[in-house]
Short mmCIF file of C-alpha atoms in Angstrom, two decimals:
data_model
loop_
_atom_site.label_atom_id
_atom_site.label_comp_id
_atom_site.label_asym_id
_atom_site.label_seq_id
_atom_site.Cartn_x
_atom_site.Cartn_y
_atom_site.Cartn_z
CA ARG A 23 110.77 116.03 42.92
CA ALA A 24 109.44 112.60 41.91
CA ARG A 25 111.52 111.02 44.68
CA ARG A 26 110.02 113.45 47.22
CA ARG A 27 106.50 112.53 46.08
CA THR A 28 107.32 108.82 46.44
CA LEU A 29 108.70 109.34 49.94
CA THR A 30 105.63 111.36 50.91
CA ARG A 31 103.33 108.60 49.68
CA ARG A 32 105.30 105.99 51.61
CA ARG A 33 105.14 108.11 54.77
CA LEU A 34 101.38 108.60 54.41
CA SER A 35 100.94 104.88 53.83
CA ARG A 36 102.90 104.09 57.00
CA LEU A 37 100.89 106.61 58.99
CA ARG A 38 97.64 105.03 57.78
CA VAL A 39 98.95 101.67 59.01
CA ALA A 40 99.81 103.23 62.39
CA THR A 41 96.37 104.81 62.71
CA ALA A 42 94.74 101.49 61.85
CA LEU A 43 96.87 99.76 64.49
CA LEU A 44 95.89 102.32 67.11
CA THR A 45 92.22 101.85 66.23
CA GLU A 46 92.67 98.09 66.44
CA GLY A 47 94.34 98.46 69.85
CA ASN A 48 91.46 100.58 71.14
CA ALA A 49 89.06 97.87 69.99
CA TRP A 50 91.04 95.18 71.81
CA GLN A 51 91.01 97.31 74.96
CA GLU A 52 87.23 97.74 74.77
CA LEU A 53 86.88 93.98 74.28
CA GLY A 54 88.89 93.38 77.46
CA ASP A 55 92.18 92.17 75.96
CA PRO A 56 94.88 94.61 77.21
CA PRO A 57 97.92 92.56 76.04
CA LYS A 58 96.75 92.71 72.41
CA ALA A 59 95.89 96.40 72.85
CA ILE A 60 99.39 97.12 74.18
CA ALA A 61 101.04 95.22 71.32
CA ALA A 62 99.06 97.18 68.72
CA ALA A 63 99.80 100.54 70.41
CA GLU A 64 103.52 99.75 70.68
CA GLU A 65 103.71 98.91 66.98
CA ALA A 66 101.78 102.07 66.10
CA ARG A 67 104.07 104.16 68.30
CA GLY A 68 107.15 102.80 66.51
CA ILE A 69 105.74 103.74 63.12
CA TYR A 70 104.70 107.22 64.27
CA ALA A 71 108.16 107.84 65.77
CA SER A 72 110.02 106.71 62.63
CA ALA A 73 107.74 108.88 60.48
CA GLY A 74 108.24 111.92 62.74
CA ASP A 75 104.56 112.16 63.69
CA ARG A 76 104.86 113.34 67.28
CA GLY A 77 101.11 113.78 67.74
CA GLY A 78 100.55 110.16 66.79
CA GLU A 79 103.37 109.12 69.09
CA SER A 80 101.79 110.89 72.09
CA ARG A 81 98.39 109.31 71.36
CA ALA A 82 99.98 105.85 71.15
CA LEU A 83 101.79 106.41 74.46
CA ARG A 84 98.48 107.34 76.03
CA ALA A 85 96.80 104.21 74.64
CA GLU A 86 99.59 102.03 76.08
CA GLY A 87 99.19 103.73 79.45
CA ILE A 88 95.44 103.12 79.50
CA SER A 89 95.92 99.41 78.83
CA LEU A 90 98.72 99.08 81.39
CA ARG A 91 96.56 100.78 84.03
CA SER A 92 93.66 98.45 83.25
CA GLN A 93 96.04 95.55 84.03
CA GLY A 94 96.95 97.18 87.34
CA ASP A 95 100.49 98.22 86.37
CA LEU A 96 100.16 101.75 87.68
CA ALA A 97 103.85 102.67 87.69
CA ALA A 98 104.33 101.65 84.05
CA ALA A 99 101.09 103.40 83.06
CA ARG A 100 102.22 106.63 84.66
CA ARG A 101 105.58 106.49 82.86
CA MET A 102 103.77 106.18 79.53
CA TYR A 103 101.39 109.03 80.39
CA GLU A 104 104.23 111.34 81.40
CA ARG A 105 106.19 110.59 78.23
CA GLY A 106 103.09 111.27 76.16
CA LEU A 107 102.37 114.47 78.10
CA ALA A 108 105.84 115.86 77.42
CA VAL A 109 105.34 115.32 73.68
CA ALA A 110 101.78 116.69 73.63
CA ARG A 111 102.80 119.84 75.48
CA ASP A 112 105.83 120.34 73.23
CA ILE A 113 103.68 120.32 70.08
CA GLY A 114 100.81 122.30 71.64
CA ASP A 115 98.21 119.51 71.41
CA GLN A 116 95.66 120.75 73.95
CA SER A 117 93.23 117.86 73.62
CA THR A 118 95.83 115.13 74.18
CA THR A 119 97.45 117.20 76.95
CA ALA A 120 94.11 117.33 78.79
CA GLY A 121 93.53 113.61 78.31
CA LEU A 122 96.97 112.67 79.63
CA LEU A 123 96.67 114.95 82.67
CA ASN A 124 93.34 113.26 83.42
CA ASN A 125 95.01 109.85 83.10
CA ILE A 126 97.85 110.87 85.44
CA ALA A 127 95.33 112.08 88.02
CA ASN A 128 93.55 108.72 87.81
CA VAL A 129 96.80 106.94 88.67
CA GLN A 130 97.48 109.35 91.54
CA ARG A 131 93.99 108.68 92.92
CA GLN A 132 94.36 104.92 92.56
CA GLN A 133 97.72 105.02 94.34
CA GLY A 134 96.06 106.77 97.28
CA SER A 135 97.19 110.37 96.59
CA VAL A 136 93.61 111.65 96.35
CA ALA A 137 94.26 115.28 97.29
CA GLU A 138 97.05 115.47 94.71
CA ALA A 139 94.78 113.89 92.09
CA LEU A 140 92.00 116.42 92.73
CA LYS A 141 94.48 119.24 92.12
CA THR A 142 95.72 117.59 88.92
CA TYR A 143 92.16 117.17 87.57
CA GLN A 144 91.65 120.96 87.62
CA ALA A 145 93.98 121.52 84.64
CA PRO A 146 92.37 119.05 82.19
CA LEU A 147 88.91 120.25 83.23
CA ALA A 148 89.84 123.86 82.45
CA ILE A 149 91.49 122.92 79.13
CA SER A 150 88.53 120.77 78.04
CA ARG A 151 86.01 123.51 78.86
CA GLU A 152 88.14 126.05 76.97
CA ILE A 153 88.39 123.96 73.78
CA GLY A 154 84.72 122.87 73.98
CA ASP A 155 85.40 119.14 74.36
CA ARG A 156 82.23 118.07 76.17
CA THR A 157 83.20 114.39 76.18
CA ALA A 158 86.44 115.21 78.02
CA VAL A 159 84.64 117.59 80.41
CA ALA A 160 82.21 114.82 81.40
CA LEU A 161 85.03 112.29 81.83
CA THR A 162 87.03 114.60 84.09
CA LEU A 163 83.99 115.56 86.19
CA ASN A 164 83.21 111.87 86.65
CA ASN A 165 86.78 111.07 87.72
CA MET A 166 86.94 114.05 90.08
CA ALA A 167 83.71 112.87 91.71
CA ILE A 168 85.30 109.49 92.46
CA GLY A 169 88.07 111.29 94.37
CA LEU A 170 85.60 113.54 96.20
CA ARG A 171 83.63 110.46 97.28
CA VAL A 172 86.80 108.86 98.65
CA GLN A 173 87.42 112.03 100.67
CA GLY A 174 83.87 111.88 102.05
CA ASP A 175 82.58 114.92 100.12
CA LEU A 176 79.39 113.21 98.97
CA ALA A 177 77.62 116.45 98.07
CA GLY A 178 80.51 117.53 95.85
CA ALA A 179 80.69 114.09 94.26
CA LYS A 180 76.94 114.08 93.55
CA LYS A 181 77.13 117.51 91.91
CA ASN A 182 79.96 116.40 89.59
CA TYR A 183 78.29 113.10 88.72
CA GLU A 184 75.03 114.82 87.84
CA GLU A 185 76.77 117.34 85.55
CA ALA A 186 78.74 114.53 83.89
CA LEU A 187 75.58 112.43 83.43
CA ALA A 188 73.68 115.36 81.88
CA ILE A 189 76.49 115.96 79.37
CA ARG A 190 76.84 112.29 78.47
CA ARG A 191 73.13 111.88 77.90
CA ALA A 192 73.02 115.09 75.83
CA ILE A 193 75.79 113.92 73.48
CA GLY A 194 74.46 110.35 73.27
CA GLU A 195 77.41 108.73 75.04
CA LYS A 196 75.62 105.58 76.22
CA ALA A 197 78.61 103.78 77.74
CA GLY A 198 79.78 106.90 79.57
CA ALA A 199 76.30 107.60 80.93
CA SER A 200 76.12 104.01 82.18
CA ALA A 201 79.48 104.38 83.96
CA THR A 202 78.31 107.57 85.66
CA LEU A 203 75.06 105.89 86.71
CA ASN A 204 77.18 103.16 88.27
CA ASN A 205 79.08 105.79 90.24
CA LEU A 206 75.86 107.47 91.36
CA ALA A 207 74.72 104.05 92.59
CA ASN A 208 77.96 103.84 94.63
CA LEU A 209 77.01 107.16 96.19
CA MET A 210 73.49 105.93 97.01
CA SER A 211 75.06 102.91 98.68
CA ASP A 212 77.25 105.19 100.81
CA GLN A 213 74.11 107.01 101.90
CA GLY A 214 72.36 103.78 102.86
CA ASP A 215 69.93 103.50 99.93
CA LEU A 216 70.86 99.92 99.04
CA SER A 217 67.68 99.08 97.11
CA GLY A 218 68.00 102.23 94.98
CA ALA A 219 71.66 101.47 94.33
CA MET A 220 70.80 97.89 93.34
CA LYS A 221 68.34 99.10 90.69
CA LEU A 222 70.98 101.34 89.11
CA TYR A 223 73.61 98.58 89.17
CA GLU A 224 71.23 96.22 87.39
CA GLU A 225 70.55 98.91 84.78
CA THR A 226 74.26 99.48 84.19
CA ARG A 227 74.86 95.73 83.88
CA ARG A 228 72.21 95.40 81.18
CA THR A 229 73.65 98.36 79.28
CA ALA A 230 77.20 96.98 79.53
CA GLU A 231 76.01 93.61 78.23
CA GLU A 232 74.29 95.30 75.27
CA LEU A 233 77.50 97.17 74.46
CA GLY A 234 79.72 94.09 74.85
CA ASP A 235 81.65 95.90 77.59
CA ARG A 236 83.15 93.07 79.67
CA ARG A 237 84.83 95.48 82.07
CA GLY A 238 81.53 97.25 82.68
CA VAL A 239 79.67 93.94 83.11
CA ALA A 240 82.28 92.79 85.65
CA MET A 241 82.00 96.03 87.59
CA ALA A 242 78.21 95.77 87.67
CA TRP A 243 78.29 92.14 88.90
CA TYR A 244 80.77 93.15 91.60
CA ASN A 245 78.57 96.02 92.77
CA VAL A 246 75.46 93.85 92.78
CA GLY A 247 77.42 91.42 94.95
CA GLU A 248 78.31 94.26 97.32
CA MET A 249 74.65 95.21 97.74
CA GLU A 250 73.62 91.59 98.29
CA ARG A 251 76.34 91.11 100.92
CA LEU A 252 75.40 94.30 102.76
CA GLN A 253 71.76 93.13 102.80
CA GLY A 254 72.82 89.78 104.28
CA SER A 255 72.31 87.63 101.15
CA LEU A 256 75.69 85.91 101.40
CA SER A 257 75.00 83.04 99.00
CA SER A 258 73.66 85.39 96.30
CA SER A 259 76.54 87.80 96.79
CA ARG A 260 79.08 85.00 96.34
CA THR A 261 77.43 84.06 93.02
CA SER A 262 77.64 87.67 91.81
CA TYR A 263 81.25 88.04 92.97
CA ASP A 264 82.18 84.83 91.13
CA GLN A 265 80.70 86.26 87.92
CA ALA A 266 82.79 89.41 88.38
CA LEU A 267 85.92 87.44 89.27
CA THR A 268 85.71 85.24 86.17
CA LEU A 269 85.43 88.29 83.90
CA ARG A 270 88.14 90.26 85.70
CA ARG A 271 90.57 87.36 85.47
CA ALA A 272 89.76 86.99 81.76
CA ILE A 273 90.54 90.64 81.01
CA GLU A 274 93.60 90.60 83.32
CA ASP A 275 92.28 93.35 85.58
CA LYS A 276 94.59 92.79 88.57
CA SER A 277 93.11 95.56 90.72
CA GLY A 278 89.59 94.36 89.98
CA VAL A 279 90.51 90.74 90.75
CA ALA A 280 92.04 91.84 94.07
CA ARG A 281 88.98 93.88 95.10
CA THR A 282 86.68 90.99 94.21
CA LEU A 283 88.79 88.51 96.16
CA ALA A 284 88.75 90.83 99.19
CA SER A 285 84.95 90.94 99.09
CA ILE A 286 84.76 87.14 98.73
CA GLY A 287 86.96 86.99 101.84
CA LEU A 288 84.37 89.09 103.70
CA VAL A 289 81.66 86.60 102.70
CA GLN A 290 83.80 83.67 103.85
CA THR A 291 84.52 85.43 107.15
CA ALA A 292 80.80 86.06 107.71
CA GLN A 293 80.19 82.35 107.04
CA ALA A 294 82.89 81.44 109.64
CA ARG A 295 85.03 79.82 106.91
CA PHE A 296 88.10 81.42 108.39
CA SER A 297 90.90 79.38 106.81
CA GLU A 298 89.40 79.92 103.33
CA ALA A 299 89.02 83.64 104.04
CA ARG A 300 92.68 83.97 105.06
CA LYS A 301 93.88 82.35 101.81
CA THR A 302 91.56 84.59 99.79
CA TYR A 303 92.76 87.74 101.56
CA GLU A 304 96.40 86.75 101.09
CA GLU A 305 95.89 86.34 97.34
CA ALA A 306 94.16 89.74 97.20
CA LEU A 307 96.94 91.38 99.22
CA ALA A 308 99.68 89.99 96.97
CA LEU A 309 97.95 91.42 93.89
CA LEU A 310 97.37 94.81 95.52
CA GLU A 311 101.01 95.02 96.58
CA SER A 312 102.11 94.14 93.05
CA VAL A 313 100.16 97.09 91.60
CA GLY A 314 100.80 99.51 94.47
CA GLU A 315 97.16 100.19 95.34
CA LYS A 316 97.61 101.68 98.81
CA GLN A 317 94.00 102.03 99.90
CA GLY A 318 93.23 98.46 98.88
CA ILE A 319 96.27 97.25 100.84
CA ALA A 320 95.07 99.10 103.96
CA ARG A 321 91.60 97.60 103.61
CA VAL A 322 92.90 94.04 103.34
CA HIS A 323 95.18 94.59 106.36
CA ASN A 324 92.01 95.67 108.20
CA PHE A 325 90.10 92.62 106.95
CA ILE A 326 92.83 90.17 107.99
CA GLY A 327 93.11 91.89 111.37
CA THR A 328 89.36 91.51 111.87
CA LEU A 329 89.61 87.88 110.78
CA SER A 330 92.38 87.27 113.34
CA LEU A 331 90.07 88.63 116.04
CA HIS A 332 87.34 86.19 114.97
CA GLU A 333 89.91 83.38 115.12
CA GLY A 334 90.73 84.25 118.73
CA ARG A 335 94.13 85.79 117.96
CA PRO A 336 93.82 89.32 119.41
CA GLY A 337 97.59 89.92 119.41
CA ASP A 338 97.87 89.31 115.66
CA ALA A 339 94.71 91.35 115.15
CA GLN A 340 96.17 94.35 116.98
CA LYS A 341 99.32 94.37 114.87
CA LEU A 342 97.43 94.33 111.56
CA LEU A 343 94.76 96.79 112.69
CA ARG A 344 97.39 99.28 113.88
CA GLN A 345 99.11 98.94 110.52
CA ALA A 346 95.81 99.53 108.67
CA ALA A 347 94.95 102.53 110.88
CA THR A 348 98.35 104.12 110.14
CA GLU A 349 97.85 103.52 106.40
CA PHE A 350 94.34 105.00 106.39
CA GLN A 351 95.57 108.03 108.33
CA ALA A 352 98.33 108.61 105.77
CA LEU A 353 95.74 108.38 102.99
CA LYS A 354 93.46 110.85 104.84
CA ALA A 355 90.66 108.25 104.73
CA ALA A 356 89.03 109.48 107.93
CA ASP A 357 85.98 107.20 107.98
CA GLU A 358 87.99 104.03 107.38
CA HIS A 359 90.60 105.16 109.92
CA ALA A 360 87.90 105.62 112.57
CA ALA A 361 86.26 102.27 111.75
CA THR A 362 89.63 100.50 112.05
CA LEU A 363 90.30 102.09 115.43
CA ALA A 364 86.92 100.81 116.65
CA VAL A 365 87.87 97.22 115.72
CA LEU A 366 91.31 97.73 117.30
CA ALA A 367 89.58 98.70 120.56
CA LYS A 368 87.73 95.37 120.49
CA ALA A 369 91.00 93.51 119.94
CA LEU A 370 92.56 95.29 122.93
CA LEU A 371 89.56 94.43 125.12
CA ALA A 372 89.73 90.80 123.98
CA GLU A 373 93.29 90.60 125.30
CA GLY A 374 92.39 92.43 128.50
CA LYS A 375 94.34 95.59 127.66
#
């Protein structure tokens, strides 16, 4: 009996260490240091597994997946999520099951399978509503809205964002509310309200800075740069993009670095700095291919095709633009597909076809 009590104490002590490691990992992730977050989660997972705590093991797998996704390693992130999901379902952990399904849908969306992601989001939304987890409900609504926006359903996206924002404000989730405001600003930009979007981006940047959220600050700088570029302020936009790029490199956000580089390439193209733009696009494309971000790859193919047209190389432009159009069609990105075909028509005219 005394031996059993000793073993129980040792197990509890190890579990406290694992929980502390997982908390430490979450803190590293919030501070923008995914490698340290992954190391802490891996160590915690090992302790949970040896102690037979399957709930802890599934939570650690989820934490590893989140950090891997933030680095752009979507395939590895999904493997972690699916392993965690199998455990969570086996032990009947509804909350972790919902969270992992949400995470899997995020990866599907980022890989370009938007319709599949929107179907996957339905399950965690239903579970979270059923168990009364308002934080998870808001998160899933926000993520679904991102997918709806990609599909061009701006009304549906707006409805989801507004419900998510109301919940996050009601429960005092400042960082979450700021993220949803950022997404609403994206929607305003889509609808042509650039000045309104700019105001919201500036607000989200200030909030992210107050919270010490480097990822949020980087996103805000990037979006401010987008608004400045669309308004023709190329020099200002480049300054904002450089701020975002520095932060995204520091936190090893490969997808974010690639998107920022692609936008810098657009600025360089507009400034007729074609050789610089090509190098920038090629770096962005290599990163996007390494993480398997299909929509980003299609966009950069489009950008390089457009650049080739500016350089007086309509044959090269046609090849890349056809490739981009095929990719957008496969992704069901109708607006971008149509825009690419319009540029392709110009390339054909330029070659007299």
